[in-house]
Amino acid sequence: MEKDIKKILLSKEDLDLICKKLGNTISNDYKDKELVLIGVLNGCNPFMADLMRYITIPLNVDYIVVSSYHGKESSGVVNLKKDIYIDIENKDILIIEDIIDTGRTLQMISELFSHRKANSVEVCCLLDKPEGRVIDFNAKYVGTSVPKEFVVGYGLDYNEYYRNLPYVGVLKEEIYTK
Ligand code: IMP
Ligand code: MG
């Protein structure tokens, strides 16, 4: 795996600091609310696992599975493959995602939960790729921005691989052009 990485963007230590900062902010912002973290599988894992341990207020967790990506290019169509189990009416939803690129996935998911009478729906993303945006959608909480390059590790994949790297790195172009 290591040989396929062009450069490391975020080390283990950088990622821990990001989770700590976001966790503090979220704990503060949601202290009088009914917080429910909804992770977007599979990319939210391990970010969500690390982030939630820095959130110090009571919360519930659930997960959804969507598909929009095939290899390196976004397909533009977002399918809900697995829904949540819990009732979110009057709850304060925080969607946890690995990266926001075109913005389509998160816009679709946010609309879905808003229609179910959640009290509030916000998004927390580890990474933001602002240059990739094709619709006007932004996350309230963002770990950090990344350039318009294909990144993997710490949950982010290329064809389902590299999710287990402990850091976020840029994938060598020859991997997805071969
Ligand atoms: P969007 O709908 O284009 O915003 O796509 C978001 C989804 O695309 C994320 O959940 C990721 O799975 C995937 N994605 C976008 N950019 C990258 C990347 O650089 N590496 C890995 N996955 C990515
Ligand atoms: Mg994903």
Coordinates of C-alpha atoms and ligand atoms in Angstrom, one line a residue:
M1 CA 0.0 0.0 0.0
E2 CA 2.7 2.5 1.1
K3 CA 4.4 2.3 -2.3
D4 CA 1.2 3.6 -4.0
I5 CA 1.2 6.8 -2.0
K6 CA 2.7 10.0 -3.6
K7 CA 2.8 12.0 -0.5
I8 CA 1.3 12.1 3.0
L9 CA -1.1 15.0 3.6
L10 CA -2.2 14.3 7.1
S11 CA -0.3 12.3 9.7
K12 CA -1.8 10.3 12.5
E13 CA -1.0 13.2 14.8
D14 CA -2.7 15.7 12.4
L15 CA -5.8 13.6 12.3
D16 CA -5.9 13.3 16.1
L17 CA -5.7 17.0 16.4
I18 CA -8.5 17.5 13.9
C19 CA -10.8 15.1 15.8
K20 CA -10.0 16.8 19.1
K21 CA -10.8 20.3 17.8
L22 CA -14.0 19.2 16.0
G23 CA -15.1 17.2 19.1
N24 CA -14.6 20.2 21.4
T25 CA -16.6 22.5 19.1
I26 CA -19.4 19.9 18.6
S27 CA -19.6 19.2 22.4
N28 CA -20.1 22.9 22.9
D29 CA -22.5 23.6 20.1
Y30 CA -24.8 20.6 21.0
K31 CA -24.8 20.7 24.8
D32 CA -28.5 21.4 25.1
K33 CA -29.6 19.3 22.1
E34 CA -30.5 15.7 21.2
L35 CA -27.4 14.9 19.2
V36 CA -27.5 11.9 16.8
L37 CA -24.4 11.2 14.8
I38 CA -25.2 9.5 11.5
G39 CA -22.2 8.0 9.8
V40 CA -22.0 7.5 6.0
L41 CA -20.4 4.1 5.6
N42 CA -17.8 3.0 4.7
G43 CA -15.8 6.2 4.5
C44 CA -16.8 7.6 7.9
N45 CA -15.0 4.8 9.7
P46 CA -12.4 5.4 11.4
F47 CA -13.0 9.1 11.5
M48 CA -16.3 8.8 13.3
A49 CA -14.9 6.3 15.9
D50 CA -12.1 8.8 16.8
L51 CA -14.3 11.9 16.6
M52 CA -17.0 10.6 18.9
R53 CA -14.5 9.8 21.7
Y54 CA -13.8 13.6 21.8
I55 CA -17.5 14.5 22.1
T56 CA -18.2 14.8 25.8
I57 CA -22.1 15.1 25.7
P58 CA -24.7 12.3 25.4
L59 CA -25.4 11.2 21.9
N60 CA -26.8 8.4 19.7
V61 CA -25.2 6.8 16.7
D62 CA -26.5 5.3 13.5
Y63 CA -25.2 4.6 10.0
I64 CA -26.3 4.8 6.4
V65 CA -24.8 3.3 3.3
V66 CA -25.0 5.2 0.0
S67 CA -23.3 4.7 -3.3
S68 CA -22.3 7.4 -5.7
Y69 CA -18.7 6.6 -6.6
H70 CA -17.2 4.2 -9.0
G71 CA -13.4 4.2 -8.9
K72 CA -12.2 7.7 -9.2
E73 CA -15.1 9.6 -10.8
S74 CA -18.4 10.5 -9.1
S75 CA -21.3 9.0 -11.0
G76 CA -23.6 11.8 -10.2
V77 CA -26.4 9.5 -9.0
V78 CA -26.7 8.8 -5.3
N79 CA -28.4 5.6 -4.1
L80 CA -29.5 4.8 -0.6
K81 CA -28.4 1.2 0.1
K82 CA -29.0 1.0 3.8
D83 CA -31.2 3.3 5.9
I84 CA -30.9 4.3 9.6
Y85 CA -32.8 2.3 12.3
I86 CA -33.6 5.1 14.8
D87 CA -36.4 7.6 14.8
I88 CA -34.9 11.0 14.2
E89 CA -38.0 13.2 14.7
N90 CA -37.1 16.3 16.8
K91 CA -33.5 15.1 17.0
D92 CA -30.4 17.1 16.1
I93 CA -28.7 15.2 13.3
L94 CA -25.0 15.5 12.5
I95 CA -24.0 13.6 9.4
I96 CA -20.4 12.3 9.5
E97 CA -18.6 11.9 6.2
D98 CA -15.1 11.4 5.0
I99 CA -14.9 14.0 2.3
I100 CA -17.1 16.5 0.4
D101 CA -16.2 16.7 -3.3
T102 CA -19.0 17.6 -5.8
G103 CA -21.4 18.0 -2.8
R104 CA -24.1 15.8 -4.3
T105 CA -23.9 12.9 -1.7
L106 CA -24.3 15.2 1.3
Q107 CA -27.0 17.3 -0.2
M108 CA -29.1 14.3 -1.0
I109 CA -28.6 12.8 2.5
S110 CA -29.3 16.2 4.2
E111 CA -32.5 16.5 2.3
L112 CA -33.6 13.0 3.2
F113 CA -33.2 13.7 7.0
S114 CA -34.8 17.1 6.8
H115 CA -37.9 15.6 5.4
R116 CA -38.1 13.3 8.4
K117 CA -38.8 16.2 10.7
A118 CA -35.4 16.3 12.4
N119 CA -35.0 19.4 14.5
S120 CA -31.7 20.2 12.7
V121 CA -29.5 18.6 10.1
E122 CA -25.8 19.5 9.8
V123 CA -22.7 17.9 8.3
C124 CA -19.3 17.2 9.7
C125 CA -16.6 16.2 7.2
L126 CA -13.1 15.2 7.8
L127 CA -12.0 16.7 4.4
D128 CA -13.3 19.3 2.0
K129 CA -12.3 19.5 -1.7
P130 CA -13.8 22.9 -2.5
E131 CA -12.5 22.8 -6.2
G132 CA -14.5 19.7 -6.9
R133 CA -17.9 21.3 -6.0
V134 CA -20.6 21.2 -8.7
I135 CA -23.5 22.3 -6.5
D136 CA -23.7 24.9 -3.8
F137 CA -23.5 22.8 -0.6
N138 CA -21.1 23.2 2.3
A139 CA -20.5 21.4 5.6
K140 CA -20.9 23.2 8.9
Y141 CA -17.9 21.4 10.4
V142 CA -14.8 20.6 8.3
G143 CA -11.6 19.1 9.5
T144 CA -9.4 20.6 6.8
S145 CA -9.4 21.4 3.0
V146 CA -7.4 19.3 0.5
P147 CA -6.3 20.1 -3.1
K148 CA -8.1 18.6 -6.1
E149 CA -6.2 15.3 -5.9
F150 CA -7.4 11.8 -5.2
V151 CA -6.7 11.0 -1.5
V152 CA -6.9 7.7 0.3
G153 CA -6.4 6.4 3.9
Y154 CA -8.1 6.8 7.3
G155 CA -11.4 5.5 5.8
L156 CA -11.0 6.9 2.3
D157 CA -10.7 4.4 -0.5
Y158 CA -9.8 3.7 -4.1
N159 CA -11.9 0.8 -5.3
E160 CA -12.5 -0.2 -1.6
Y161 CA -8.7 -0.4 -0.8
Y162 CA -6.4 1.8 1.3
R163 CA -9.1 2.5 4.0
N164 CA -6.8 1.0 6.6
L165 CA -3.9 3.4 6.1
P166 CA -3.4 5.3 9.4
Y167 CA -2.8 8.6 7.5
V168 CA -4.4 10.5 4.6
G169 CA -2.2 10.5 1.5
V170 CA -2.3 11.4 -2.2
L171 CA -2.6 8.3 -4.4
K172 CA -0.1 8.0 -7.2
E173 CA -1.7 8.8 -10.6
E174 CA -0.3 5.6 -12.2
I175 CA -2.6 3.5 -9.8
Y176 CA -5.8 4.8 -11.3
T177 CA -4.6 5.3 -14.9
K178 CA -3.2 1.9 -15.4
Ligands
IMP1 P1 -19.5 13.9 -3.7 O1 -20.9 13.5 -3.8 O2 -18.9 14.2 -5.0 O3 -19.3 15.1 -2.7 O4 -18.7 12.7 -3.2 C1 -18.5 12.4 -1.9 C2 -18.0 10.9 -1.9 O5 -17.0 10.7 -2.9 C3 -17.2 10.7 -0.6 O6 -18.1 10.0 0.3 C4 -16.1 9.8 -1.0 O7 -16.5 8.4 -0.9 C5 -15.9 10.0 -2.5 N1 -14.6 10.8 -2.7 C6 -14.5 12.1 -3.2 N2 -13.3 12.5 -3.3 C7 -12.5 11.4 -2.9 C8 -11.1 11.2 -2.8 O8 -10.2 12.0 -3.1 N3 -10.7 10.0 -2.3 C9 -11.6 9.0 -2.0 N4 -12.9 9.2 -2.1 C10 -13.4 10.4 -2.5
MG2 MG -17.4 7.6 0.7

